[in-house]
Amino acid sequence: MKNAMIVDKSTVSVTARRKELISRLLAGHCELCKAVDDIVVHHVRTLAELADRSQPHPEWVTVMLRKRRKTLVVCGSCHTTIHTDG
C-alpha cells in the first residue's frame, strides 16, 4: 500500500441565504415609523399572545399579526411605546 493515492473530494461552496431578521436589521429603519436611530428588536413568545389581546389592537400588534412575525425591528421610541402601552 505504499503507492496508495489519497484523493480529497472537491469542496462545494454554499451560499446561505441571509436570515430574514438579519436583513431587516441591516435595512436600518423602524418598521413602524421608518426612523433610523436607535434600532432594536421587539420580540414576543408567540403570536397567539397577540391575537388574544383586546380589540382594537395597537398598531404594532396589527403589524406583527399581519406579517406573522414574532419579531419587529423598531426604533427606541416605538419600543418604549410598545412597553408602556403594553
Short mmCIF file of C-alpha atoms in Angstrom, two decimals, residues 17-29 31 39-44 64 67-74:
data_model
loop_
_atom_site.label_atom_id
_atom_site.label_comp_id
_atom_site.label_asym_id
_atom_site.label_seq_id
_atom_site.Cartn_x
_atom_site.Cartn_y
_atom_site.Cartn_z
CA ARG A 17 -29.49 32.86 2.34
CA ARG A 18 -29.27 35.59 4.95
CA LYS A 19 -31.76 35.18 7.76
CA GLU A 20 -34.76 37.43 7.35
CA LEU A 21 -34.27 39.12 10.73
CA ILE A 22 -30.66 39.99 9.88
CA SER A 23 -31.77 41.50 6.58
CA ARG A 24 -34.45 43.54 8.36
CA LEU A 25 -31.91 44.78 10.93
CA LEU A 26 -29.42 45.71 8.20
CA ALA A 27 -32.14 47.75 6.49
CA GLY A 28 -31.64 50.06 9.47
CA HIS A 29 -35.09 51.57 9.88
CA GLU A 31 -40.79 49.00 10.73
CA ILE A 39 -32.81 50.42 16.17
CA VAL A 40 -33.73 47.45 18.41
CA VAL A 41 -35.80 44.27 18.08
CA HIS A 42 -39.07 43.73 19.94
CA HIS A 43 -39.88 40.05 20.47
CA VAL A 44 -42.92 38.12 21.72
CA MET A 64 -46.85 41.69 13.76
CA LYS A 67 -46.72 39.85 8.81
CA ARG A 68 -46.93 36.71 11.00
CA ARG A 69 -43.70 37.61 12.78
CA LYS A 70 -42.68 37.23 16.40
CA THR A 71 -40.11 39.99 15.97
CA LEU A 72 -40.42 43.61 14.99
CA VAL A 73 -37.48 45.91 14.20
CA VAL A 74 -38.29 49.24 15.84
#
